[in-house]
Short mmCIF file of C-alpha atoms in Angstrom, two decimals:
data_model
loop_
_atom_site.label_atom_id
_atom_site.label_comp_id
_atom_site.label_asym_id
_atom_site.label_seq_id
_atom_site.Cartn_x
_atom_site.Cartn_y
_atom_site.Cartn_z
CA UNK A 30 50.93 -47.07 9.96
CA UNK A 31 50.23 -45.40 13.29
CA UNK A 32 49.99 -46.84 16.79
CA UNK A 33 47.38 -46.50 19.52
CA UNK A 34 46.67 -47.71 23.05
CA UNK A 35 43.12 -48.65 24.08
CA UNK A 36 41.66 -49.62 27.45
CA UNK A 37 38.88 -52.14 26.83
CA UNK A 38 38.25 -53.39 30.39
CA UNK A 39 34.63 -54.37 30.90
CA UNK A 40 33.73 -54.12 27.19
CA UNK A 41 36.49 -56.43 25.96
CA UNK A 42 34.34 -59.55 25.47
CA UNK A 43 31.83 -57.72 23.28
CA UNK A 44 34.63 -55.99 21.38
CA UNK A 45 36.51 -59.23 20.70
CA UNK A 46 33.41 -61.14 19.62
CA UNK A 47 32.25 -58.29 17.38
CA UNK A 48 35.70 -57.38 15.98
CA UNK A 49 35.29 -53.69 16.72
CA UNK A 50 36.29 -50.78 18.94
CA UNK A 51 33.79 -48.01 19.70
CA UNK A 52 33.67 -44.74 21.63
CA UNK A 53 31.08 -41.95 21.98
CA UNK A 54 31.50 -38.67 20.13
CA UNK A 55 30.90 -36.72 23.33
CA UNK A 56 29.15 -36.73 26.68
CA UNK A 57 25.85 -34.93 27.24
CA UNK A 58 24.57 -34.14 30.73
CA UNK A 59 21.70 -31.87 31.81
CA UNK A 60 22.61 -28.53 33.37
CA UNK A 61 21.09 -27.52 36.69
CA UNK A 62 19.94 -24.31 35.03
CA UNK A 63 18.39 -26.17 32.13
CA UNK A 64 19.72 -27.26 28.76
CA UNK A 65 22.49 -29.75 28.08
CA UNK A 66 26.23 -29.61 28.70
CA UNK A 67 28.22 -31.26 25.89
CA UNK A 68 31.77 -32.33 26.69
CA UNK A 69 34.39 -33.67 24.30
CA UNK A 70 37.31 -35.77 25.53
CA UNK A 71 40.66 -36.24 23.81
CA UNK A 72 40.67 -39.97 24.59
CA UNK A 73 37.41 -40.37 22.61
CA UNK A 74 38.58 -38.01 19.87
CA UNK A 75 41.61 -40.26 19.30
CA UNK A 76 39.31 -42.85 17.75
CA UNK A 77 38.55 -40.49 14.86
CA UNK A 78 42.21 -40.51 13.79
CA UNK A 79 42.51 -44.29 13.36
CA UNK A 80 43.11 -45.36 9.76
CA UNK A 81 43.16 -48.72 8.03
CA UNK A 82 46.31 -50.62 8.93
CA UNK A 83 46.91 -48.81 12.21
CA UNK A 84 47.97 -51.00 15.14
CA UNK A 85 46.20 -50.78 18.51
CA UNK A 86 47.49 -52.28 21.76
CA UNK A 87 44.58 -53.47 23.87
CA UNK A 88 44.94 -53.20 27.64
CA UNK A 89 42.81 -55.52 29.78
CA UNK A 90 43.52 -55.44 33.53
CA UNK A 91 47.02 -53.98 33.09
CA UNK A 92 48.00 -56.57 30.51
CA UNK A 93 48.31 -56.20 26.75
CA UNK A 94 46.01 -59.11 25.99
CA UNK A 95 45.32 -58.35 22.32
CA UNK A 96 46.79 -56.35 19.48
CA UNK A 97 44.25 -55.07 16.97
CA UNK A 98 44.76 -53.97 13.38
CA UNK A 99 42.23 -51.55 11.91
CA UNK A 100 40.52 -52.97 8.82
CA UNK A 101 38.95 -49.64 7.81
CA UNK A 102 39.23 -45.98 8.72
CA UNK A 103 37.21 -44.98 11.79
CA UNK A 104 33.64 -43.99 10.96
CA UNK A 105 30.61 -42.62 12.79
CA UNK A 106 28.24 -45.30 14.01
CA UNK A 107 25.61 -45.95 16.63
CA UNK A 108 26.76 -47.94 19.66
CA UNK A 109 26.66 -51.73 19.43
CA UNK A 110 23.40 -53.23 20.65
CA UNK A 111 25.03 -55.25 23.43
CA UNK A 112 24.10 -54.40 27.02
CA UNK A 113 27.47 -52.98 28.00
CA UNK A 114 27.12 -50.03 25.59
CA UNK A 115 23.57 -49.02 26.56
CA UNK A 116 24.78 -46.34 28.99
CA UNK A 117 26.57 -44.32 26.30
CA UNK A 118 25.45 -41.47 24.07
CA UNK A 119 23.77 -42.80 20.88
CA UNK A 120 26.37 -41.17 18.63
CA UNK A 121 29.89 -42.51 18.35
CA UNK A 122 32.81 -43.69 16.24
CA UNK A 123 33.61 -47.28 15.39
CA UNK A 124 36.73 -49.03 14.14
CA UNK A 125 36.41 -52.50 12.61
CA UNK A 126 39.47 -54.54 13.54
CA UNK A 127 41.20 -57.89 13.44
CA UNK A 128 42.30 -59.00 16.91
CA UNK A 129 45.46 -60.99 17.59
CA UNK A 130 45.39 -62.63 20.99
CA UNK A 131 48.65 -62.75 22.93
CA UNK A 132 49.28 -65.92 24.89
CA UNK A 133 50.29 -65.26 27.54
CA UNK A 134 49.22 -61.62 27.74
CA UNK A 135 52.01 -59.12 28.35
CA UNK A 136 52.05 -57.69 31.85
CA UNK A 137 52.89 -53.99 31.80
CA UNK A 138 54.07 -53.89 35.41
CA UNK A 139 57.63 -53.10 36.42
CA UNK A 140 60.19 -52.48 33.71
CA UNK A 141 57.78 -52.09 30.78
CA UNK A 142 55.68 -49.48 32.56
CA UNK A 143 58.69 -47.62 33.98
CA UNK A 144 60.49 -47.63 30.62
CA UNK A 145 57.36 -46.51 28.78
CA UNK A 146 56.78 -43.64 31.20
CA UNK A 147 60.38 -42.43 30.92
CA UNK A 148 60.79 -42.62 27.16
CA UNK A 149 57.37 -42.26 25.54
CA UNK A 150 54.69 -40.98 27.87
CA UNK A 151 55.23 -37.26 27.23
CA UNK A 152 54.58 -37.83 23.52
CA UNK A 153 51.35 -39.81 23.93
CA UNK A 154 47.99 -38.05 23.45
CA UNK A 155 46.64 -38.25 26.08
CA UNK A 156 49.40 -39.59 28.33
CA UNK A 157 49.04 -43.31 28.99
CA UNK A 158 50.74 -43.35 32.41
CA UNK A 159 49.50 -41.01 35.15
CA UNK A 160 51.68 -39.17 37.66
CA UNK A 161 50.95 -41.90 40.22
CA UNK A 162 52.12 -44.65 37.87
CA UNK A 163 48.69 -46.01 36.99
CA UNK A 164 47.17 -46.35 33.52
CA UNK A 165 44.96 -43.42 32.48
CA UNK A 166 41.23 -43.96 32.84
CA UNK A 167 40.31 -42.84 29.33
CA UNK A 168 39.63 -44.96 26.28
CA UNK A 169 42.24 -44.45 23.55
CA UNK A 170 45.59 -42.68 23.21
CA UNK A 171 47.83 -42.16 20.20
CA UNK A 172 51.40 -43.41 20.60
CA UNK A 173 54.65 -42.17 19.04
CA UNK A 174 56.12 -44.44 16.37
CA UNK A 175 59.06 -45.62 18.47
CA UNK A 176 56.76 -46.63 21.35
CA UNK A 177 54.58 -48.65 18.98
CA UNK A 178 57.56 -50.43 17.43
CA UNK A 179 58.95 -51.22 20.88
CA UNK A 180 55.65 -52.67 22.10
CA UNK A 181 55.09 -54.62 18.88
CA UNK A 182 58.36 -56.47 19.38
CA UNK A 183 56.90 -57.89 22.59
CA UNK A 184 54.38 -59.83 20.49
CA UNK A 185 57.07 -62.41 19.68
CA UNK A 186 56.02 -64.79 16.91
CA UNK A 187 52.81 -62.79 16.40
CA UNK A 188 54.78 -59.72 15.28
CA UNK A 189 55.15 -61.02 11.73
CA UNK A 190 51.43 -61.67 11.20
CA UNK A 191 50.43 -58.35 12.81
CA UNK A 192 52.92 -56.27 10.82
CA UNK A 193 52.06 -58.02 7.55
CA UNK A 194 48.32 -57.51 8.09
CA UNK A 195 48.93 -53.85 8.91
CA UNK A 196 51.08 -53.20 5.84
CA UNK A 197 48.57 -54.93 3.56
CA UNK A 198 45.70 -52.82 4.89
CA UNK A 199 47.48 -49.47 5.16
CA UNK A 200 48.87 -49.23 1.62
CA UNK A 201 46.26 -50.09 -1.04
CA UNK A 202 47.98 -51.06 -4.25
CA UNK A 203 47.03 -49.66 -7.66
CA UNK A 204 48.23 -52.87 -9.27
CA UNK A 205 47.71 -56.34 -7.81
CA UNK A 206 50.38 -57.23 -5.26
CA UNK A 207 52.88 -59.80 -6.46
CA UNK A 208 52.66 -62.93 -4.35
CA UNK A 209 55.97 -63.75 -2.68
CA UNK A 210 57.44 -67.16 -3.37
CA UNK A 211 57.85 -69.59 -0.48
CA UNK A 212 61.59 -68.93 -0.62
CA UNK A 213 61.08 -65.17 -0.29
CA UNK A 214 58.58 -65.61 2.54
CA UNK A 215 61.11 -67.71 4.41
CA UNK A 216 63.80 -65.08 3.82
CA UNK A 217 61.46 -62.38 5.19
CA UNK A 218 60.74 -64.41 8.31
CA UNK A 219 64.44 -65.03 8.86
CA UNK A 220 65.25 -61.36 8.34
CA UNK A 221 62.92 -60.41 11.21
CA UNK A 222 65.23 -62.20 13.65
CA UNK A 223 68.46 -61.25 11.87
CA UNK A 224 69.04 -64.59 10.19
CA UNK A 225 69.10 -66.18 6.73
CA UNK A 226 69.89 -64.28 3.56
CA UNK A 227 69.78 -60.87 5.25
CA UNK A 228 72.43 -61.89 7.77
CA UNK A 229 74.63 -63.53 5.13
CA UNK A 230 74.53 -60.40 2.99
CA UNK A 231 75.56 -58.26 5.95
CA UNK A 232 78.37 -60.62 6.91
CA UNK A 233 79.69 -60.43 3.34
CA UNK A 234 79.35 -56.64 3.25
CA UNK A 235 80.76 -55.70 6.66
CA UNK A 236 82.76 -58.75 7.83
CA UNK A 237 83.07 -57.13 11.26
CA UNK A 238 81.26 -54.71 13.57
CA UNK A 239 82.17 -51.30 12.12
CA UNK A 240 82.04 -49.73 15.60
CA UNK A 241 83.96 -52.22 17.78
CA UNK A 242 85.92 -54.20 15.18
CA UNK A 243 84.62 -57.55 16.53
CA UNK A 244 84.82 -60.29 13.86
CA UNK A 245 83.46 -63.38 15.65
CA UNK A 246 80.10 -64.11 13.90
CA UNK A 247 78.68 -65.49 17.14
CA UNK A 248 79.02 -62.03 18.66
CA UNK A 249 77.49 -60.10 15.75
CA UNK A 250 73.83 -59.19 15.19
CA UNK A 251 72.20 -58.34 11.85
CA UNK A 252 70.27 -55.18 12.73
CA UNK A 253 67.69 -53.29 10.62
CA UNK A 254 67.90 -49.49 10.52
CA UNK A 255 64.30 -48.96 9.38
CA UNK A 256 62.52 -51.45 11.66
CA UNK A 257 61.33 -54.71 10.11
CA UNK A 258 57.73 -54.12 11.17
CA UNK A 259 57.31 -50.97 9.07
CA UNK A 260 59.52 -51.93 6.12
CA UNK A 261 58.31 -53.17 2.74
CA UNK A 262 59.31 -56.66 1.65
CA UNK A 263 62.13 -55.20 -0.44
CA UNK A 264 63.36 -53.06 2.46
CA UNK A 265 63.28 -56.02 4.85
CA UNK A 266 65.87 -57.82 2.72
CA UNK A 267 67.89 -54.84 1.50
CA UNK A 268 71.42 -55.13 3.00
CA UNK A 269 71.67 -51.33 2.94
CA UNK A 270 68.85 -51.34 5.51
CA UNK A 271 71.09 -53.23 7.90
CA UNK A 272 74.28 -53.11 9.89
CA UNK A 273 76.39 -55.83 11.47
CA UNK A 274 76.79 -54.76 15.07
CA UNK A 275 78.25 -56.23 18.23
CA UNK A 276 75.51 -57.26 20.64
CA UNK A 277 75.60 -54.16 22.82
CA UNK A 278 75.78 -51.81 19.83
CA UNK A 279 72.82 -53.60 18.24
CA UNK A 280 70.79 -53.15 21.44
CA UNK A 281 71.62 -49.45 21.64
CA UNK A 282 70.72 -48.94 17.98
CA UNK A 283 67.57 -51.10 18.15
CA UNK A 284 66.27 -49.11 21.13
CA UNK A 285 67.08 -45.76 19.54
CA UNK A 286 69.69 -44.90 22.16
CA UNK A 287 72.14 -44.19 19.36
CA UNK A 288 71.81 -43.36 15.68
CA UNK A 289 73.98 -41.82 12.97
CA UNK A 290 73.70 -38.69 10.86
CA UNK A 291 74.02 -38.41 7.09
CA UNK A 292 77.81 -38.41 7.42
CA UNK A 293 77.82 -41.45 9.69
CA UNK A 294 78.66 -39.51 12.86
CA UNK A 295 77.09 -40.94 15.99
CA UNK A 296 74.07 -39.35 17.66
CA UNK A 297 73.51 -40.22 21.32
CA UNK A 298 70.07 -40.15 22.94
CA UNK A 299 69.49 -38.24 26.16
CA UNK A 300 68.09 -41.52 27.52
CA UNK A 301 71.58 -43.07 27.52
CA UNK A 302 73.30 -41.89 30.68
CA UNK A 303 76.87 -40.59 30.58
CA UNK A 304 77.91 -43.39 32.92
CA UNK A 305 76.43 -46.15 30.74
CA UNK A 306 77.87 -44.55 27.61
CA UNK A 307 81.31 -44.46 29.23
CA UNK A 308 81.11 -48.10 30.35
CA UNK A 309 80.04 -49.15 26.83
CA UNK A 310 82.73 -46.95 25.23
CA UNK A 311 80.14 -44.86 23.38
CA UNK A 312 81.51 -41.42 22.58
CA UNK A 313 80.93 -38.64 20.07
CA UNK A 314 84.05 -39.41 18.04
CA UNK A 315 82.49 -42.60 16.63
CA UNK A 316 81.77 -42.54 12.90
CA UNK A 317 79.99 -45.28 10.97
CA UNK A 318 81.39 -45.81 7.43
CA UNK A 319 78.25 -45.58 5.29
CA UNK A 320 77.41 -45.45 1.61
CA UNK A 321 74.77 -43.39 -0.18
CA UNK A 322 72.22 -46.21 -0.10
CA UNK A 323 72.38 -46.37 3.70
CA UNK A 324 71.27 -42.77 4.12
CA UNK A 325 67.52 -43.10 3.55
CA UNK A 326 67.32 -45.91 6.09
CA UNK A 327 69.33 -43.99 8.68
CA UNK A 328 67.06 -41.00 8.11
CA UNK A 329 64.06 -43.21 8.85
CA UNK A 330 65.78 -44.48 12.02
CA UNK A 331 66.52 -40.94 13.23
CA UNK A 332 62.98 -39.77 12.54
CA UNK A 333 61.42 -42.70 14.37
CA UNK A 334 63.50 -42.21 17.50
CA UNK A 335 63.64 -38.43 17.40
CA UNK A 336 67.41 -38.13 17.18
CA UNK A 337 68.99 -35.12 15.54
CA UNK A 338 72.19 -33.15 15.79
#
């Protein structure tokens, strides 16, 4: 599963109705001296890298109005026959998608845009936010994994359906997939919000926040190490893929501002200021008591958020 950003402005109605995204292969313009100048753009080339199951955040008028899931790998195709695409070169790439409409759409102004620019923009191809703070004028950009996971959480109740659709499309099974029982489905839904069986298992395992020592269950959050959205059903419910953290520790961990190495020693992101770390009593002497089965999930967490020693 990979993540992308797409600007679908004036073409969004045709795209939504046709369940597709499309971009030209290149631009061709006549030269003054004769012949044709062919230009390739990275924001069009991004379309070629979309694979089945990838998740695409659709920007319409500075709002994430839809989240799309690719049904197939991108493929070369002529432009759609609708009027809006007539101006483009006759050769292009198409992605067939399922759209999930967000009601209300998510405004990207203020905190979301500022946070995105600070933490993720340098790792987008091309960059989504310009130097002046506006959204780039191109078509599609690839996003780093942590940016995609962060944005997907904003989908609220839609997150479950989007993530499930993505996982089903991105990992074809050699054998037929076993259908989850209604009890298991409920447990998976509860695990997404840190409740149900997953939370009970973590309470039994940890009994307290291993960082702060807090024992009051009302002040403890069941937190996934490998994010729920990209975990298999088994991983979603595996208590070794979770920790019982105090609220502020959970937030730091969930946002990738802290992680832990293979020995359980804390890793602190450069995005957590020294002042905030001091106020929250986050320091480099903290060690998380982990077992062998925790290690693969912590490795996934570190890789997603780019934290290393």
